[in-house]
Short mmCIF file of C-alpha atoms in Angstrom, two decimals:
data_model
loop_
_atom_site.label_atom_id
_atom_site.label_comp_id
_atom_site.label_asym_id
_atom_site.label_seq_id
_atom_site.Cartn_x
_atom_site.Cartn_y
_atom_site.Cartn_z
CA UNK A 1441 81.86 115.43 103.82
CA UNK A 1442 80.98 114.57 100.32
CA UNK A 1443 84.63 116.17 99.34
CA UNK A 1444 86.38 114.04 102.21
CA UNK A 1445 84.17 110.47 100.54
CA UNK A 1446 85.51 111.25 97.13
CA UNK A 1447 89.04 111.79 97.91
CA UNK A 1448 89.00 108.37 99.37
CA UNK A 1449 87.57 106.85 96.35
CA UNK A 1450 90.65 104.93 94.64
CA UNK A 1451 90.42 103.34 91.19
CA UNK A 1452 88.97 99.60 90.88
CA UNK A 1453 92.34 98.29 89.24
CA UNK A 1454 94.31 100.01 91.87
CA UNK A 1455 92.11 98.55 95.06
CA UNK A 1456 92.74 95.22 93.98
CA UNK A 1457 95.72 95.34 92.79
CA UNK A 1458 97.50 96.89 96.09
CA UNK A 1459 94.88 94.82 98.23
CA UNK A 1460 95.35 91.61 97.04
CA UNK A 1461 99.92 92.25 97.30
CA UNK A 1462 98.92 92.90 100.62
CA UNK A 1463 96.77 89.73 101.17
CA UNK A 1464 99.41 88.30 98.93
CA UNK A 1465 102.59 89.43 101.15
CA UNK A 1466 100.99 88.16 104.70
CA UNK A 1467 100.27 84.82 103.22
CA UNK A 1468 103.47 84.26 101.54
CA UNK A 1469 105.07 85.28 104.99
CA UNK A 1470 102.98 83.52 106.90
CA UNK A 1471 104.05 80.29 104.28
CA UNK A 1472 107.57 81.10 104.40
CA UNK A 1473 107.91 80.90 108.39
CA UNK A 1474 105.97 77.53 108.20
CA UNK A 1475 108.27 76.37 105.56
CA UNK A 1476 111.43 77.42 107.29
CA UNK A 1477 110.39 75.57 110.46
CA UNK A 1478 109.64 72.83 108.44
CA UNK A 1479 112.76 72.84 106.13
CA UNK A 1480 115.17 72.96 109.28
CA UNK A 1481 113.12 70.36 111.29
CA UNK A 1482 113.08 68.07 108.39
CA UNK A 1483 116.68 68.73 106.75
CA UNK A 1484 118.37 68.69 110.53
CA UNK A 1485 116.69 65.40 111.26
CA UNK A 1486 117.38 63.81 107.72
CA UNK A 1487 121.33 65.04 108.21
CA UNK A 1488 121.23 63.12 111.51
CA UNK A 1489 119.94 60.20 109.91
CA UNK A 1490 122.83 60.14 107.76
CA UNK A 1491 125.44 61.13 110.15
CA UNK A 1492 124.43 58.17 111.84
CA UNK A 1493 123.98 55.67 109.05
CA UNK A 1494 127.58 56.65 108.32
CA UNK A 1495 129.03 56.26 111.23
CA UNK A 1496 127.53 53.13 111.68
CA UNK A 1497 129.00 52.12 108.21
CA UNK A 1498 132.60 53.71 109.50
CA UNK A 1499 132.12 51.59 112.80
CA UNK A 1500 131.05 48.25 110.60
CA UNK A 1501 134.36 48.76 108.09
CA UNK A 1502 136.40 49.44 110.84
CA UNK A 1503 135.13 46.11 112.79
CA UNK A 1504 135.96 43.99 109.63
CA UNK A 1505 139.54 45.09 109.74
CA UNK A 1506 140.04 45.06 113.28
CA UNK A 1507 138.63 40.77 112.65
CA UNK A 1508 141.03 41.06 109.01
CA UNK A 1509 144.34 41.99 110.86
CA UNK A 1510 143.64 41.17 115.11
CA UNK A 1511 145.41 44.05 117.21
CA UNK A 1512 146.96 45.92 114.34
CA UNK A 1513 146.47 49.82 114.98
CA UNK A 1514 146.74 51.17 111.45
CA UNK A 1515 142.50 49.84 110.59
CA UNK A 1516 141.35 52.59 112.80
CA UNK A 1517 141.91 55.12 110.80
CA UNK A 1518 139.60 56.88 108.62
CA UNK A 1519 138.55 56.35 105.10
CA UNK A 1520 138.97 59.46 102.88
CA UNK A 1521 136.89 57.81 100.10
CA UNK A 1522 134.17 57.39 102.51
CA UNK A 1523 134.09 60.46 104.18
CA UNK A 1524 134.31 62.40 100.94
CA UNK A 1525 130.96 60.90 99.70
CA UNK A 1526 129.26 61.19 102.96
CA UNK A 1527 130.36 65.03 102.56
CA UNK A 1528 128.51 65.23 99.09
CA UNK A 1529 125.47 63.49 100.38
CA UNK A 1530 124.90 65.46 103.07
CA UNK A 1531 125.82 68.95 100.73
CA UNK A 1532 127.32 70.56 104.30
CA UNK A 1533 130.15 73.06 104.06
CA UNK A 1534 131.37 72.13 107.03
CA UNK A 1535 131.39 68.34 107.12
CA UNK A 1536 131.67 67.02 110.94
CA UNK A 1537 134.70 66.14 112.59
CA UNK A 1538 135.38 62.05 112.92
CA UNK A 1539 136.55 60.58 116.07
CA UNK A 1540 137.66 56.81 116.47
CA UNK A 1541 138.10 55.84 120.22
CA UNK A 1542 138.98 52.55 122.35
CA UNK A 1543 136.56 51.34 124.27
CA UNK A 1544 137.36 53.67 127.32
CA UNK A 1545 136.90 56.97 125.33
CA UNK A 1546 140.80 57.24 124.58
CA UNK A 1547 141.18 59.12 121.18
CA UNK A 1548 142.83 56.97 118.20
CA UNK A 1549 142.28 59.01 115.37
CA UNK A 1550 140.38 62.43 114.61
CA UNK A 1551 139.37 63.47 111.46
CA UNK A 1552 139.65 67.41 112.50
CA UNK A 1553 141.45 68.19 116.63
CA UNK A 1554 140.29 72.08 115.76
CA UNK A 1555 137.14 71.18 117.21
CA UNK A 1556 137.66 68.93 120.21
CA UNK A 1557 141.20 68.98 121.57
CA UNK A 1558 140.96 66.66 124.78
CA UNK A 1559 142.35 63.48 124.37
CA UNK A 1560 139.47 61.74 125.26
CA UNK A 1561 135.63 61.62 125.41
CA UNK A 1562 133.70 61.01 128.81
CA UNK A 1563 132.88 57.81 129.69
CA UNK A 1564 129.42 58.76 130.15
CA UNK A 1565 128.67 60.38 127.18
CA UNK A 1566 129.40 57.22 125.33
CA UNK A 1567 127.66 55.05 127.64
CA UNK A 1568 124.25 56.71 126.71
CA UNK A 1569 121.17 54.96 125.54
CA UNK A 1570 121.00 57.56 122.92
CA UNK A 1571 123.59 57.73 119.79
CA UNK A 1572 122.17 60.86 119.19
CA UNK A 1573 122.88 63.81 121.68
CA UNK A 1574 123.53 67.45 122.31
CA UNK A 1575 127.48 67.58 124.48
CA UNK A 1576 128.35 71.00 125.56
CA UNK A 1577 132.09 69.44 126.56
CA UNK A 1578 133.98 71.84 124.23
CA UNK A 1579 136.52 74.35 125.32
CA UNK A 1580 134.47 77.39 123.59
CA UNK A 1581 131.64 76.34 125.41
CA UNK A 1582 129.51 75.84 122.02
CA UNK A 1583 126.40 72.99 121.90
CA UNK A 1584 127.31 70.26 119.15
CA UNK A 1585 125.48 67.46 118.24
CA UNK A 1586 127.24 64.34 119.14
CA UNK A 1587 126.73 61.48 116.99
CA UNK A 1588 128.24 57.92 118.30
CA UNK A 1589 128.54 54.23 116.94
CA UNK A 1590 130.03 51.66 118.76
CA UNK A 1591 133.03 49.25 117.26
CA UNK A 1592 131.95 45.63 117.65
CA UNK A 1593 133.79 42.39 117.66
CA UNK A 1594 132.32 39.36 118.52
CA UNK A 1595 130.13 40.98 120.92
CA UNK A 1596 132.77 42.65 122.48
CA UNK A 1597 132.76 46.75 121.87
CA UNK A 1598 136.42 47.61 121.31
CA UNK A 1599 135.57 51.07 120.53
CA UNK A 1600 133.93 54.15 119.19
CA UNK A 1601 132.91 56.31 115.69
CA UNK A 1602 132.28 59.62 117.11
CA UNK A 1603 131.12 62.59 115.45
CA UNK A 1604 130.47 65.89 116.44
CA UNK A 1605 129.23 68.85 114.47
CA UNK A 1606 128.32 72.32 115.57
CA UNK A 1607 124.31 73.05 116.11
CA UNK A 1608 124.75 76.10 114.05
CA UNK A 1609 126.53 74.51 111.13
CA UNK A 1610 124.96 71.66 111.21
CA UNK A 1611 121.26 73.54 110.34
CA UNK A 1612 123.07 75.27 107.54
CA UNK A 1613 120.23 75.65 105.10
CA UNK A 1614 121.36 78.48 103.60
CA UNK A 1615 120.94 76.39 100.05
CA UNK A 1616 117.10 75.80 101.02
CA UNK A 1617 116.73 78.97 102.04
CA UNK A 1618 117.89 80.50 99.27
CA UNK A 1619 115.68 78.52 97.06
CA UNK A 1620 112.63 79.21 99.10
CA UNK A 1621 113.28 82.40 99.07
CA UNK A 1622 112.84 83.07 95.16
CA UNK A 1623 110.09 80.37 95.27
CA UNK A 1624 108.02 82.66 97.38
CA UNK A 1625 108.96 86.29 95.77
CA UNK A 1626 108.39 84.24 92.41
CA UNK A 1627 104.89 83.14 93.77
CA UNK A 1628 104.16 86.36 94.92
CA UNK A 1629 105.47 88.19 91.89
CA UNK A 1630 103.57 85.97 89.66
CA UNK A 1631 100.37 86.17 91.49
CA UNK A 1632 100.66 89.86 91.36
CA UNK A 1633 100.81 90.06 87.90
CA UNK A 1634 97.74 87.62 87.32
CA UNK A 1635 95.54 89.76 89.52
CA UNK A 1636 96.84 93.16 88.06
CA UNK A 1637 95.92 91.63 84.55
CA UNK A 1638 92.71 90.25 85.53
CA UNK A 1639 91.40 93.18 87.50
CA UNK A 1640 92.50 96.00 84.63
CA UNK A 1641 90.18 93.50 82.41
CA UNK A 1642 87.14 93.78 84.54
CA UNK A 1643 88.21 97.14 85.35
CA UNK A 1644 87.76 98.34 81.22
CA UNK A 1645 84.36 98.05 81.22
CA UNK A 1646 83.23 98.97 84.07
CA UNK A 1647 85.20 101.98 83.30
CA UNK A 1648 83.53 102.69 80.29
CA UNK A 1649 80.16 101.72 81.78
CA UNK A 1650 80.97 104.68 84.16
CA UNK A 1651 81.61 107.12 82.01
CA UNK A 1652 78.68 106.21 79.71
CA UNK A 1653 76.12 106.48 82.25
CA UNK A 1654 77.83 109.83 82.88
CA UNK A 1655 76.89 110.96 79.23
CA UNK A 1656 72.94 109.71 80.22
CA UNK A 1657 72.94 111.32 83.40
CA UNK A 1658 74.17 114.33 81.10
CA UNK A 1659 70.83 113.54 78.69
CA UNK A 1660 73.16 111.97 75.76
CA UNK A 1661 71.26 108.66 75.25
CA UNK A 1662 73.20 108.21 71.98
CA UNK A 1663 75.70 105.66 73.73
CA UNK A 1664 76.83 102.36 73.45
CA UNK A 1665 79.19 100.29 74.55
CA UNK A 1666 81.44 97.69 72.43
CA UNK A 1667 80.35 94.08 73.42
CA UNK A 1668 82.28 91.98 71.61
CA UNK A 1669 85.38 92.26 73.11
CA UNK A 1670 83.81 90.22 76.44
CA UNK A 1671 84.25 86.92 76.89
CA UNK A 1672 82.76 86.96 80.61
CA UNK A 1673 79.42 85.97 81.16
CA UNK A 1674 78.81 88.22 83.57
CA UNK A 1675 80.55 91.72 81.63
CA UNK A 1676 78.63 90.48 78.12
CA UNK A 1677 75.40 90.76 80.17
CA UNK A 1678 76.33 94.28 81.30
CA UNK A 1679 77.36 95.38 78.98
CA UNK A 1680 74.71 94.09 76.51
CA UNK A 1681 71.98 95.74 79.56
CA UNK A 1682 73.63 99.05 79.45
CA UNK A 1683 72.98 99.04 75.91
CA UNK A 1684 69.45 98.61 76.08
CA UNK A 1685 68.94 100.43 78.71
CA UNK A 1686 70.46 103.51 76.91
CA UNK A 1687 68.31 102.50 74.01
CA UNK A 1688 64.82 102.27 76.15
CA UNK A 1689 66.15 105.40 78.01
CA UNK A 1690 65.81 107.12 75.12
CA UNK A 1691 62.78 105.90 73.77
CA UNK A 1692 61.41 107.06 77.16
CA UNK A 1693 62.64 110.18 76.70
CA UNK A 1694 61.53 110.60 73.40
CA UNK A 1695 57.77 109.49 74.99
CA UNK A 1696 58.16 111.41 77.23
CA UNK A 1697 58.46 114.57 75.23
CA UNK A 1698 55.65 113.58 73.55
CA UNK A 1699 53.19 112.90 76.14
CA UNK A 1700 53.85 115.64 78.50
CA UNK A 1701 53.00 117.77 75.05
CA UNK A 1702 49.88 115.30 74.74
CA UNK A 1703 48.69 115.62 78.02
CA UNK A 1704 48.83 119.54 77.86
CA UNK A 1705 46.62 119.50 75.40
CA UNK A 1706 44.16 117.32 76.48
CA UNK A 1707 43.99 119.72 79.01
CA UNK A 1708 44.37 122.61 77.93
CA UNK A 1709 41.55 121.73 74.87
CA UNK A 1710 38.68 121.28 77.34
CA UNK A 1711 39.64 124.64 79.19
CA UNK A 1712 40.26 126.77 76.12
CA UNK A 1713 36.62 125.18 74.72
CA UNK A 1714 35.05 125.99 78.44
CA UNK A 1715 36.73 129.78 78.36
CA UNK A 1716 35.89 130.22 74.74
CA UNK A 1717 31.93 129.43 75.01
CA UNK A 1718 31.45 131.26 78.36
CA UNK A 1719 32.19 134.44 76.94
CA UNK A 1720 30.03 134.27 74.45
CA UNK A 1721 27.36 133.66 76.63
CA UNK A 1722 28.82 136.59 78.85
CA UNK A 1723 29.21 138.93 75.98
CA UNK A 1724 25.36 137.99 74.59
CA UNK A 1725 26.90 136.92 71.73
CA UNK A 1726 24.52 133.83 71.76
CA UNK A 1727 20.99 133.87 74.20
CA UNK A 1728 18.16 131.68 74.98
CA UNK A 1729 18.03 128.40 74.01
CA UNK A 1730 21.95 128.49 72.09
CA UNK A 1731 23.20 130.23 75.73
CA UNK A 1732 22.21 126.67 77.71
CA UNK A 1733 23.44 124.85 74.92
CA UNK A 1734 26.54 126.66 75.50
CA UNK A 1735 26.52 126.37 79.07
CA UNK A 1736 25.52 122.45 78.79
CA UNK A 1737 28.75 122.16 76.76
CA UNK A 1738 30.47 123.48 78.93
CA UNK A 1739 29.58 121.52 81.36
CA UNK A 1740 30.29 118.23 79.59
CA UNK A 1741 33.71 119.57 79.02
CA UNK A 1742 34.24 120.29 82.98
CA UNK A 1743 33.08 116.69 83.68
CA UNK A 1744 35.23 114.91 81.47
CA UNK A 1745 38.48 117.30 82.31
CA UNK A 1746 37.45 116.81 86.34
CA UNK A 1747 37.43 112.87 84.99
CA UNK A 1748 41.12 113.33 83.63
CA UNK A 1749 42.46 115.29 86.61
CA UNK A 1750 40.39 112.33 89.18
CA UNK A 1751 42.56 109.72 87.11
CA UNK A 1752 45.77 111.57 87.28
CA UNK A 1753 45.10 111.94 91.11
CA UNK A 1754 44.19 108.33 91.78
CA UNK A 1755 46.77 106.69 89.22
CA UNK A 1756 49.66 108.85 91.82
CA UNK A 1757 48.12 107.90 94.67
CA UNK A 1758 48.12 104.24 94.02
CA UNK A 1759 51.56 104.28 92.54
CA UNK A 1760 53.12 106.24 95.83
CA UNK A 1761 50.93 103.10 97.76
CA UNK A 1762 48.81 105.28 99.35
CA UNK A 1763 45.41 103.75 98.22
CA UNK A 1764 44.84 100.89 100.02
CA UNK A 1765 43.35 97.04 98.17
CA UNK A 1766 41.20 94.89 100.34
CA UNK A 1767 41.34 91.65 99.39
CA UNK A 1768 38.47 88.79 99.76
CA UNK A 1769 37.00 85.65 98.97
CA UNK A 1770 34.37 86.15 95.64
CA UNK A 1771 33.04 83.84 92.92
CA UNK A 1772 34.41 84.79 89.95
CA UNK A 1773 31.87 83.87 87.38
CA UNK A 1774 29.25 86.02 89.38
CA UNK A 1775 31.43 88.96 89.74
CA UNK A 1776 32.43 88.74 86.45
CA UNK A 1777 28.75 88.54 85.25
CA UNK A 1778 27.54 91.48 87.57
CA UNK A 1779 30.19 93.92 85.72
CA UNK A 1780 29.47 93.03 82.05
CA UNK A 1781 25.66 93.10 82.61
CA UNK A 1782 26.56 96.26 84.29
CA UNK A 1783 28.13 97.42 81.09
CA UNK A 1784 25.56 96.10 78.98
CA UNK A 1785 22.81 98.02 80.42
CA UNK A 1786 24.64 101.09 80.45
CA UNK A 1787 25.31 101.02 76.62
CA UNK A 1788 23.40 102.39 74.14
CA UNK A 1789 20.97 100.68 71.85
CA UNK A 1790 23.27 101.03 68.92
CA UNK A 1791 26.48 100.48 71.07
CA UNK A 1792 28.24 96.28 70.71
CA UNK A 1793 27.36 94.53 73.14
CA UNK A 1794 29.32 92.18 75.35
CA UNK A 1795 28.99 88.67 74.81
CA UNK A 1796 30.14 86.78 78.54
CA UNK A 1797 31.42 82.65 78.73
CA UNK A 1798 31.75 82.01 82.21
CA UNK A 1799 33.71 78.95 83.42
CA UNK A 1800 31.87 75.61 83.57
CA UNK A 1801 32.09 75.50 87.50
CA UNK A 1802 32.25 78.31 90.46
CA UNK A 1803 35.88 79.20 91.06
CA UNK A 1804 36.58 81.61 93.55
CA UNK A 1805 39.45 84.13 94.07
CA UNK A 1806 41.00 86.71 96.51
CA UNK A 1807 40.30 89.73 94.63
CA UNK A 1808 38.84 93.82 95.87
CA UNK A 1809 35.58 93.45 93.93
CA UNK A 1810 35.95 97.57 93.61
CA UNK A 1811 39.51 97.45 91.94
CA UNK A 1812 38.64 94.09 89.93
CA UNK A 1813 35.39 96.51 88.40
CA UNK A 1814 37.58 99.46 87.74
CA UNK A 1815 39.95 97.06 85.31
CA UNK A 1816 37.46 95.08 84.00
CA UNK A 1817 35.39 98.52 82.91
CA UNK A 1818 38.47 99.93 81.57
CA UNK A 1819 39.39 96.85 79.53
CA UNK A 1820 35.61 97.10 77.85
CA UNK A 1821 36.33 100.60 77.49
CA UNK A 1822 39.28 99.68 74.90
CA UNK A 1823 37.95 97.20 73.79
CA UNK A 1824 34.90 99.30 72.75
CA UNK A 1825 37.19 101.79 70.60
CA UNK A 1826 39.14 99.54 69.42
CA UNK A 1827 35.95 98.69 68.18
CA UNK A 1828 35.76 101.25 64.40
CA UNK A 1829 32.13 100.11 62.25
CA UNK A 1830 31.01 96.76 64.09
CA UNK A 1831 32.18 94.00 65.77
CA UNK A 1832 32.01 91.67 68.13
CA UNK A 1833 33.36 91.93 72.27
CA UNK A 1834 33.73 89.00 74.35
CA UNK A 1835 34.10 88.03 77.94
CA UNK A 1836 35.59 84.66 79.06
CA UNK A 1837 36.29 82.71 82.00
CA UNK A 1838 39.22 80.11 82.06
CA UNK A 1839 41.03 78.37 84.95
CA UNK A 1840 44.43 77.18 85.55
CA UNK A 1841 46.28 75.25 88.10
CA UNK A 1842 47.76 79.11 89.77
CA UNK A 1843 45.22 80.96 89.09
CA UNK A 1844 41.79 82.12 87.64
CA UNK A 1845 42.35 84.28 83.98
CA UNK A 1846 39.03 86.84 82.21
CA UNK A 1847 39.84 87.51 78.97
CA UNK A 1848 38.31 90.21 77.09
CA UNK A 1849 38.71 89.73 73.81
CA UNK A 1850 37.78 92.73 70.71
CA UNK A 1851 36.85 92.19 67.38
CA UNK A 1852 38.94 95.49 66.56
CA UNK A 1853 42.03 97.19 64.75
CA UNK A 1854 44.17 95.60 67.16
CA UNK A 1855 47.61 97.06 68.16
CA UNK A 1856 50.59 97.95 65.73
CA UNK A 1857 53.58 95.92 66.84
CA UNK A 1858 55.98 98.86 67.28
CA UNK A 1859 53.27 99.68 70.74
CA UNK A 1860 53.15 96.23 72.06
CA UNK A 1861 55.88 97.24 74.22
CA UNK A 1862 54.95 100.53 75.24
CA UNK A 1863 51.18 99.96 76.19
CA UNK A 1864 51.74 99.50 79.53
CA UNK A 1865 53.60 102.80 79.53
CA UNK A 1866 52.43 105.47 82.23
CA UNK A 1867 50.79 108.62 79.79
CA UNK A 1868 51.39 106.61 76.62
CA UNK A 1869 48.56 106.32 74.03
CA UNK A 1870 48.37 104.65 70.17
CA UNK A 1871 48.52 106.23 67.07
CA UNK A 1872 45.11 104.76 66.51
CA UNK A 1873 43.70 106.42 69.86
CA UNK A 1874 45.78 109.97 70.05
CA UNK A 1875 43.15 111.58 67.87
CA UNK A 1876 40.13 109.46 68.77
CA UNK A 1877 39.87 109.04 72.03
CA UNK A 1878 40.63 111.60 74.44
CA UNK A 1879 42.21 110.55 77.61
CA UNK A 1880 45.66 110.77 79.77
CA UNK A 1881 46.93 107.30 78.74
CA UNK A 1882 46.67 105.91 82.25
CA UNK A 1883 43.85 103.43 81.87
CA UNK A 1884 45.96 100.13 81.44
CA UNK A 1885 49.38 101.05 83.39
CA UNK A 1886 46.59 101.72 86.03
CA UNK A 1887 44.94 98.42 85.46
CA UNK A 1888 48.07 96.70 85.50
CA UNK A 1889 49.13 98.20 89.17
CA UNK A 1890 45.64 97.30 90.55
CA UNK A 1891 45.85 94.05 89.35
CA UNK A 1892 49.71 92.95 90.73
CA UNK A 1893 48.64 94.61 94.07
CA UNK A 1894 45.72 91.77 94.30
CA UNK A 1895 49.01 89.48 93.30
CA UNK A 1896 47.74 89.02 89.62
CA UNK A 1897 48.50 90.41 86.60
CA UNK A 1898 47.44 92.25 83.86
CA UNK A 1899 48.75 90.99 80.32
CA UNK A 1900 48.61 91.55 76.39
CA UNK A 1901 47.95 88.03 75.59
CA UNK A 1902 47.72 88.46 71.63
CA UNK A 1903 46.78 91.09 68.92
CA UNK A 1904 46.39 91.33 65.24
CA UNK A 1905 44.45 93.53 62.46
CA UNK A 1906 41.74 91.20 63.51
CA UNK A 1907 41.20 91.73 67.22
CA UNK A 1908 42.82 91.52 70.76
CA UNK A 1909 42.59 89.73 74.09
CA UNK A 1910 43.85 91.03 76.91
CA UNK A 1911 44.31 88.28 80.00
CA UNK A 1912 43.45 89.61 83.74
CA UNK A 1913 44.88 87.36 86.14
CA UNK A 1914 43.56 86.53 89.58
CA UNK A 1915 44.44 84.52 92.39
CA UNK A 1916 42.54 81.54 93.92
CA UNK A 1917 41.75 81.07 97.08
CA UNK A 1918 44.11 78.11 98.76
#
């Protein structure tokens, strides 16, 4: 199946290219048979227009002679002159033949006899309302269009212009057609060519972002791809993305590396330390009082690595949404209050302690007071080693129009500006805290999760060699 998909798989220049002739070719079609109704219905009716302007003209000339010289014969006959620019107005190769009859039907004089050979016309096609009609009266048995004018005198009708013109000849268009012909191959030739152009442009890079994300998936991060050459929005911005992405992908990488070599040892240290001292007490190489010292060490170390492993465990279930957040109405300054006293009285004599500004009235938010302690505890926690001789840790309370923000502000080393970006990085952990503090680097990414699941946030909200303030957000109730 997966062979079958990918032989169907056609370039993106090609697709649109063959797609869009085709949409191309129906429309044009579909254009041209509208046009060719339209040509013939217009050109056919504007021919008949002039056919019968003209012989209306030929009928009026022919009156004024018949008034300029009274029963002479020779004024019904045709004028070349006129006939010859009625031919080049109407651009026919076969002009129609002229007829001039009495006023019974009787033939005077005919232009062309090749056509119609009786010697006169009915007496009821001329005696029609309409100067404008099919007659089917020829000896071939061929439709023409009849064309009539009457010959007036005084009021009296002494006799008639006829013309007649085959149907077929007389919607020769092969002129227009001709032209609307290379109108529409030009059109579609044209059109073509734009979209061939245009799609092997986007095409390029799109092309090249293909085959660079090949070299990733292939663990060669060291790509980039050309931006200048795009003068779309939309390309600049990919292309401009891929190239960070490929940068932060290997950054991650790089982290990644690291960590997974930092985590092993964090636990493998407390393990080796566990293993090392219980076989000393095993082998007697220390009794008495130095053998529970031993043993008490190694029981410290089991706590904190079963602390490490808890984390690990908790931080995946929470991230696969397995661990569930209740949210509910609390007061925030209370809460708030509850977890730094908490803190307080759990410190040390000689520890700093935390200094707490609550907010001048009671605001309350949606929050899990369980998940809103575990962040707030861990945020003291760094804030307490960030902490190196003494210093000063504070608490605060602020409201805004959204929402309700703690800060917790340190009187610390702050945070070096290359790890701004990466603190919120799942294993990550500082220069400053690699060696000092022992941990899986999953105390803020964690805090940040808990936080967006009670729809807050969890942000770095400033840092320097003087201290740092970290903002929990929290929403209020409606």
């Amino acid at each position: 199946m997966l062979l079958r998909n990918k032989a169907r798989r056609i370039s993106l220049l090609r697709y649109w290219t063959t797609r869009y002739a085709i949409t191309l070719a129906l429309g044009l079609l579909v254009l041209a048979m509208l046009s060719v109704v339209w040509i013939r219905h217009t050109t056919l009716e504007n021919r008949l227009d002039v056919s019968e302007f003209l012989a209306a003209e030929l009928a009026g000339r022919i009156a004024g002679s018949q008034q300029d010289e009274e029963g002479s014969t020779e004024s019904a006959y045709l004028d070349q002159d006129m006939l010859d620019a009625r031919d080049e107005l109407m651009k026919m190769e076969s002009p129609p033949s002229i007829f001039i009859t009495d006023a019974g039907g009787t033939i005077l004089s005919a232009g062309d006899q090749d056509l119609y050979k009786e010697s006169s016309f009915p007496s009821v096609v001329l005696e029609k309302k309409s100067d404008v009609q099919t007659f089917s009266g020829l000896s071939n048995g061929a439709i023409v269009y009849l064309i009539k004018k009457p010959i007036i005198v005084d009021d009296v009708t002494f006799g008639w212009v006829v013309m007649l013109q085959q149907e077929d000849e007389f919607a020769d268009l092969n002129d227009e057609y001709r032209l609307l012909a290379l109108l529409i191959i030009g059109s579609g030739l044209l059109g073509w060519a734009a979209i061939y152009i245009l799609s092997r442009r986007l095409a390029r890079p799109i092309s090249a972002a293909a085959a660079a994300a090949k070299e990733i998936r292939n663990g060669n991060y060291g790509v980039s791809l050309i931006p200048s050459k795009a003068k779309e929005q939309e390309v600049y911005d990919l292309v401009t993305s891929f190239n960070d992405m490929a940068v932060r992908l290997e950054q991650l990488e790089s982290i990644r590396a690291e960590l997974l070599a930092g985590v092993t040892h964090e636990l493998k240290t407390p393990v080796t330390s566990i293993s090392g001292l219980l076989q000393a007490v095993k082998d007697d190489v220390v009794t008495g009082e130095e053998a529970k010292e031993f043993i008490t060490i190694s029981l410290k170390e089991t706590e904190r690595m079963q602390t490490m492993i808890n984390d690990l465990l908790e931080f995946n279930t929470f991230a696969a949404n397995a661990l569930p957040v209740s949210t509910a109405p609390h007061e925030l300054n209370d809460l708030t209050r509850g977890i730094v006293h908490e803190w307080n009285l759990a410190r040390n004599p000689d520890d700093i302690p935390v200094h707490f500004q609550p907010y001048e009235r009671d605001l309350i938010v949606l929050t899990d007071p369980d998940r809103f302690r575990q962040i707030m505890m861990n945020l003291l926690n760094n804030a307490a080693h960030a902490i190196e001789n003494s210093g000063q840790m504070t608490v605060t309370v602020k409201n805004e129009d959204a929402c309700a923000l703690i800060d917790v502000s340190d009187t610390g080393i702050g945070i070096p500006e290359s790890e701004k970006t990466l603190i919120f990085e799942r294993f990550y952990r500082g220069e400053n805290k690699k060696y000092k503090v022992r941990g899986l680097g999953l105390g803020l990414p964690f805090s940040q999760l808990l936080a967006r699941a009670m729809d807050g946030d969890l942000e770095l909200k400033e840092t320097s060699p003087l201290g740092t303030t970290f903002t929990l957000k929290t929403k209020k109730q409606d």
